[in-house]
Structures are given as structure tokens and as C-alpha cells.
JSON list of N, CA and C in Angstrom, two decimals:
[
{"chain": "A", "resi": 214, "resn": "MET", "atom": "N", "xyz": [2.27, 30.85, 3.12]},
{"chain": "A", "resi": 214, "resn": "MET", "atom": "CA", "xyz": [2.17, 30.41, 4.25]},
{"chain": "A", "resi": 214, "resn": "MET", "atom": "C", "xyz": [1.12, 28.95, 4.11]},
{"chain": "A", "resi": 215, "resn": "ARG", "atom": "N", "xyz": [-0.08, 29.81, 3.32]},
{"chain": "A", "resi": 215, "resn": "ARG", "atom": "CA", "xyz": [-1.67, 29.09, 3.49]},
{"chain": "A", "resi": 215, "resn": "ARG", "atom": "C", "xyz": [-1.80, 27.65, 2.30]},
{"chain": "A", "resi": 216, "resn": "LEU", "atom": "N", "xyz": [-0.48, 28.26, 0.93]},
{"chain": "A", "resi": 216, "resn": "LEU", "atom": "CA", "xyz": [-0.35, 27.32, 0.07]},
{"chain": "A", "resi": 216, "resn": "LEU", "atom": "C", "xyz": [0.48, 26.16, 0.66]},
{"chain": "A", "resi": 217, "resn": "LEU", "atom": "N", "xyz": [1.94, 26.21, 1.95]},
{"chain": "A", "resi": 217, "resn": "LEU", "atom": "CA", "xyz": [2.65, 25.64, 2.34]},
{"chain": "A", "resi": 217, "resn": "LEU", "atom": "C", "xyz": [1.81, 24.65, 2.71]},
{"chain": "A", "resi": 218, "resn": "LEU", "atom": "N", "xyz": [1.07, 25.40, 3.59]},
{"chain": "A", "resi": 218, "resn": "LEU", "atom": "CA", "xyz": [0.00, 23.84, 4.30]},
{"chain": "A", "resi": 218, "resn": "LEU", "atom": "C", "xyz": [-0.75, 22.70, 3.68]},
{"chain": "A", "resi": 219, "resn": "ALA", "atom": "N", "xyz": [-1.55, 23.56, 2.93]},
{"chain": "A", "resi": 219, "resn": "ALA", "atom": "CA", "xyz": [-1.54, 22.42, 1.12]},
{"chain": "A", "resi": 219, "resn": "ALA", "atom": "C", "xyz": [-1.41, 22.10, 1.21]},
{"chain": "A", "resi": 220, "resn": "THR", "atom": "N", "xyz": [-0.15, 22.20, 0.59]},
{"chain": "A", "resi": 220, "resn": "THR", "atom": "CA", "xyz": [0.95, 21.15, -0.12]},
{"chain": "A", "resi": 220, "resn": "THR", "atom": "C", "xyz": [1.38, 19.42, 0.95]},
{"chain": "A", "resi": 221, "resn": "GLU", "atom": "N", "xyz": [1.57, 20.73, 2.23]},
{"chain": "A", "resi": 221, "resn": "GLU", "atom": "CA", "xyz": [1.60, 19.59, 2.90]},
{"chain": "A", "resi": 221, "resn": "GLU", "atom": "C", "xyz": [0.59, 18.14, 3.29]},
{"chain": "A", "resi": 222, "resn": "LEU", "atom": "N", "xyz": [-0.47, 18.68, 3.14]},
{"chain": "A", "resi": 222, "resn": "LEU", "atom": "CA", "xyz": [-1.45, 18.07, 3.56]},
{"chain": "A", "resi": 222, "resn": "LEU", "atom": "C", "xyz": [-1.70, 17.30, 2.28]},
{"chain": "A", "resi": 223, "resn": "TRP", "atom": "N", "xyz": [-1.22, 17.70, 1.31]},
{"chain": "A", "resi": 223, "resn": "TRP", "atom": "CA", "xyz": [-1.61, 16.98, -0.81]},
{"chain": "A", "resi": 223, "resn": "TRP", "atom": "C", "xyz": [0.05, 16.14, -0.71]},
{"chain": "A", "resi": 224, "resn": "ASP", "atom": "N", "xyz": [0.41, 16.10, 0.72]},
{"chain": "A", "resi": 224, "resn": "ASP", "atom": "CA", "xyz": [1.97, 15.01, 0.43]},
{"chain": "A", "resi": 224, "resn": "ASP", "atom": "C", "xyz": [1.70, 13.83, 1.70]},
{"chain": "A", "resi": 225, "resn": "TYR", "atom": "N", "xyz": [0.56, 14.39, 2.65]},
{"chain": "A", "resi": 225, "resn": "TYR", "atom": "CA", "xyz": [0.22, 13.47, 3.56]},
{"chain": "A", "resi": 225, "resn": "TYR", "atom": "C", "xyz": [-1.00, 12.50, 3.21]},
{"chain": "A", "resi": 226, "resn": "ILE", "atom": "N", "xyz": [-1.98, 13.25, 2.33]},
{"chain": "A", "resi": 226, "resn": "ILE", "atom": "CA", "xyz": [-2.79, 12.51, 1.99]},
{"chain": "A", "resi": 226, "resn": "ILE", "atom": "C", "xyz": [-2.23, 11.28, 0.99]},
{"chain": "A", "resi": 227, "resn": "ASN", "atom": "N", "xyz": [-1.26, 11.59, -0.20]},
{"chain": "A", "resi": 227, "resn": "ASN", "atom": "CA", "xyz": [-0.75, 10.72, -1.02]},
{"chain": "A", "resi": 227, "resn": "ASN", "atom": "C", "xyz": [0.08, 9.68, -0.03]},
{"chain": "A", "resi": 228, "resn": "LEU", "atom": "N", "xyz": [0.43, 9.89, 1.06]},
{"chain": "A", "resi": 228, "resn": "LEU", "atom": "CA", "xyz": [1.76, 9.11, 1.78]},
{"chain": "A", "resi": 228, "resn": "LEU", "atom": "C", "xyz": [0.35, 8.18, 2.66]},
{"chain": "A", "resi": 229, "resn": "ILE", "atom": "N", "xyz": [-0.59, 8.41, 2.76]},
{"chain": "A", "resi": 229, "resn": "ILE", "atom": "CA", "xyz": [-1.87, 7.64, 3.20]},
{"chain": "A", "resi": 229, "resn": "ILE", "atom": "C", "xyz": [-1.87, 6.55, 2.47]},
{"chain": "A", "resi": 230, "resn": "VAL", "atom": "N", "xyz": [-2.69, 7.56, 1.02]},
{"chain": "A", "resi": 230, "resn": "VAL", "atom": "CA", "xyz": [-3.32, 6.62, 0.32]},
{"chain": "A", "resi": 230, "resn": "VAL", "atom": "C", "xyz": [-2.10, 5.15, -0.37]},
{"chain": "A", "resi": 231, "resn": "VAL", "atom": "N", "xyz": [-1.08, 5.49, -0.25]},
{"chain": "A", "resi": 231, "resn": "VAL", "atom": "CA", "xyz": [0.01, 4.57, -1.21]},
{"chain": "A", "resi": 231, "resn": "VAL", "atom": "C", "xyz": [-0.09, 3.75, 0.18]},
{"chain": "A", "resi": 232, "resn": "CYS", "atom": "N", "xyz": [-0.19, 4.36, 1.49]},
{"chain": "A", "resi": 232, "resn": "CYS", "atom": "CA", "xyz": [0.26, 2.16, 1.91]},
{"chain": "A", "resi": 232, "resn": "CYS", "atom": "C", "xyz": [-0.52, 1.72, 2.37]},
{"chain": "A", "resi": 233, "resn": "PHE", "atom": "N", "xyz": [-2.44, 2.39, 2.40]},
{"chain": "A", "resi": 233, "resn": "PHE", "atom": "CA", "xyz": [-3.68, 2.08, 2.13]},
{"chain": "A", "resi": 233, "resn": "PHE", "atom": "C", "xyz": [-3.60, 1.06, 1.10]},
{"chain": "A", "resi": 234, "resn": "LYS", "atom": "N", "xyz": [-3.07, 1.66, -0.32]},
{"chain": "A", "resi": 234, "resn": "LYS", "atom": "CA", "xyz": [-2.81, 0.36, -1.56]},
{"chain": "A", "resi": 234, "resn": "LYS", "atom": "C", "xyz": [-2.11, -0.99, -0.68]},
{"chain": "A", "resi": 235, "resn": "LEU", "atom": "N", "xyz": [-1.38, -0.57, -0.38]},
{"chain": "A", "resi": 235, "resn": "LEU", "atom": "CA", "xyz": [0.23, -1.30, -0.19]},
{"chain": "A", "resi": 235, "resn": "LEU", "atom": "C", "xyz": [-0.45, -2.47, 1.12]},
{"chain": "A", "resi": 236, "resn": "GLU", "atom": "N", "xyz": [-0.99, -2.02, 1.58]},
{"chain": "A", "resi": 236, "resn": "GLU", "atom": "CA", "xyz": [-1.43, -2.77, 2.59]},
{"chain": "A", "resi": 236, "resn": "GLU", "atom": "C", "xyz": [-2.82, -3.73, 1.81]},
{"chain": "A", "resi": 237, "resn": "LEU", "atom": "N", "xyz": [-3.95, -2.77, 0.93]},
{"chain": "A", "resi": 237, "resn": "LEU", "atom": "CA", "xyz": [-4.47, -3.98, 0.32]},
{"chain": "A", "resi": 237, "resn": "LEU", "atom": "C", "xyz": [-4.31, -4.92, -0.28]},
{"chain": "A", "resi": 238, "resn": "LYS", "atom": "N", "xyz": [-2.43, -4.50, -1.15]},
{"chain": "A", "resi": 238, "resn": "LYS", "atom": "CA", "xyz": [-2.11, -5.58, -1.67]},
{"chain": "A", "resi": 238, "resn": "LYS", "atom": "C", "xyz": [-1.35, -6.71, -1.15]},
{"chain": "A", "resi": 239, "resn": "ARG", "atom": "N", "xyz": [-1.67, -6.00, -0.34]},
{"chain": "A", "resi": 239, "resn": "ARG", "atom": "CA", "xyz": [-0.90, -7.29, 1.09]},
{"chain": "A", "resi": 239, "resn": "ARG", "atom": "C", "xyz": [-2.11, -8.27, 1.43]},
{"chain": "A", "resi": 240, "resn": "TYR", "atom": "N", "xyz": [-3.36, -7.68, 1.80]},
{"chain": "A", "resi": 240, "resn": "TYR", "atom": "CA", "xyz": [-4.71, -7.72, 2.10]},
{"chain": "A", "resi": 240, "resn": "TYR", "atom": "C", "xyz": [-5.47, -9.44, 1.37]},
{"chain": "A", "resi": 241, "resn": "SER", "atom": "N", "xyz": [-4.79, -8.50, 0.29]},
{"chain": "A", "resi": 241, "resn": "SER", "atom": "CA", "xyz": [-5.86, -9.53, -0.99]},
{"chain": "A", "resi": 241, "resn": "SER", "atom": "C", "xyz": [-4.46, -10.29, -1.32]},
{"chain": "A", "resi": 242, "resn": "LEU", "atom": "N", "xyz": [-2.97, -10.97, -0.91]},
{"chain": "A", "resi": 242, "resn": "LEU", "atom": "CA", "xyz": [-2.14, -11.59, -1.37]},
{"chain": "A", "resi": 242, "resn": "LEU", "atom": "C", "xyz": [-2.28, -12.49, -0.61]},
{"chain": "A", "resi": 243, "resn": "LYS", "atom": "N", "xyz": [-2.99, -11.72, 0.71]},
{"chain": "A", "resi": 243, "resn": "LYS", "atom": "CA", "xyz": [-3.37, -12.79, 1.88]},
{"chain": "A", "resi": 243, "resn": "LYS", "atom": "C", "xyz": [-4.42, -13.61, 2.25]},
{"chain": "A", "resi": 244, "resn": "ILE", "atom": "N", "xyz": [-5.34, -13.50, 1.16]},
{"chain": "A", "resi": 244, "resn": "ILE", "atom": "CA", "xyz": [-6.22, -13.90, 0.91]},
{"chain": "A", "resi": 244, "resn": "ILE", "atom": "C", "xyz": [-6.31, -15.19, -0.26]},
{"chain": "A", "resi": 245, "resn": "ASN", "atom": "N", "xyz": [-5.86, -14.93, -1.36]},
{"chain": "A", "resi": 245, "resn": "ASN", "atom": "CA", "xyz": [-5.30, -15.76, -1.99]},
{"chain": "A", "resi": 245, "resn": "ASN", "atom": "C", "xyz": [-4.73, -16.80, -1.56]},
{"chain": "A", "resi": 246, "resn": "LEU", "atom": "N", "xyz": [-3.43, -16.38, -0.92]},
{"chain": "A", "resi": 246, "resn": "LEU", "atom": "CA", "xyz": [-3.25, -17.80, -0.10]},
{"chain": "A", "resi": 246, "resn": "LEU", "atom": "C", "xyz": [-3.50, -18.45, 0.42]},
{"chain": "A", "resi": 247, "resn": "CYS", "atom": "N", "xyz": [-5.08, -18.12, 1.18]},
{"chain": "A", "resi": 247, "resn": "CYS", "atom": "CA", "xyz": [-5.62, -18.87, 2.04]},
{"chain": "A", "resi": 247, "resn": "CYS", "atom": "C", "xyz": [-6.78, -19.96, 1.32]},
{"chain": "A", "resi": 248, "resn": "ASP", "atom": "N", "xyz": [-7.07, -19.25, 0.10]},
{"chain": "A", "resi": 248, "resn": "ASP", "atom": "CA", "xyz": [-7.90, -19.56, -0.44]},
{"chain": "A", "resi": 248, "resn": "ASP", "atom": "C", "xyz": [-7.27, -20.71, -1.89]},
{"chain": "A", "resi": 249, "resn": "ARG", "atom": "N", "xyz": [-6.33, -20.47, -1.75]},
{"chain": "A", "resi": 249, "resn": "ARG", "atom": "CA", "xyz": [-5.40, -21.64, -2.89]},
{"chain": "A", "resi": 249, "resn": "ARG", "atom": "C", "xyz": [-5.26, -22.52, -1.80]},
{"chain": "A", "resi": 250, "resn": "ASP", "atom": "N", "xyz": [-4.41, -22.28, -0.33]},
{"chain": "A", "resi": 250, "resn": "ASP", "atom": "CA", "xyz": [-4.80, -23.38, 0.58]},
{"chain": "A", "resi": 250, "resn": "ASP", "atom": "C", "xyz": [-5.95, -24.32, 0.72]},
{"chain": "A", "resi": 251, "resn": "LEU", "atom": "N", "xyz": [-6.81, -23.60, 1.14]},
{"chain": "A", "resi": 251, "resn": "LEU", "atom": "CA", "xyz": [-8.39, -24.87, 1.00]},
{"chain": "A", "resi": 251, "resn": "LEU", "atom": "C", "xyz": [-9.09, -25.19, 0.18]},
{"chain": "A", "resi": 252, "resn": "GLY", "atom": "N", "xyz": [-8.09, -24.28, -1.33]},
{"chain": "A", "resi": 252, "resn": "GLY", "atom": "CA", "xyz": [-8.75, -25.11, -2.31]},
{"chain": "A", "resi": 252, "resn": "GLY", "atom": "C", "xyz": [-7.72, -26.76, -2.70]}
]
């Protein structure tokens, strides 16, 4: 039971990391687009 909980927690953390990386990539792309528009 405890091992299962740890595994679920790990999956949840991985999911958060993936979502965070996607948001970060989209955010940096947005910044690059803004820089290009200003430049």
C-alpha cells in the first residue's frame, strides 16, 4: 500500500514536471515572438 502510494506520488510529480516544461516552452516562445516583434 505504501509503495503504491509512493509510485502514484511519483507519477503525479512527473506529470507536474511535464506540464511545467510545456508551459515554460510556450512562455519562452511567447517571449521570443515579442522580442522579434519589437526588434
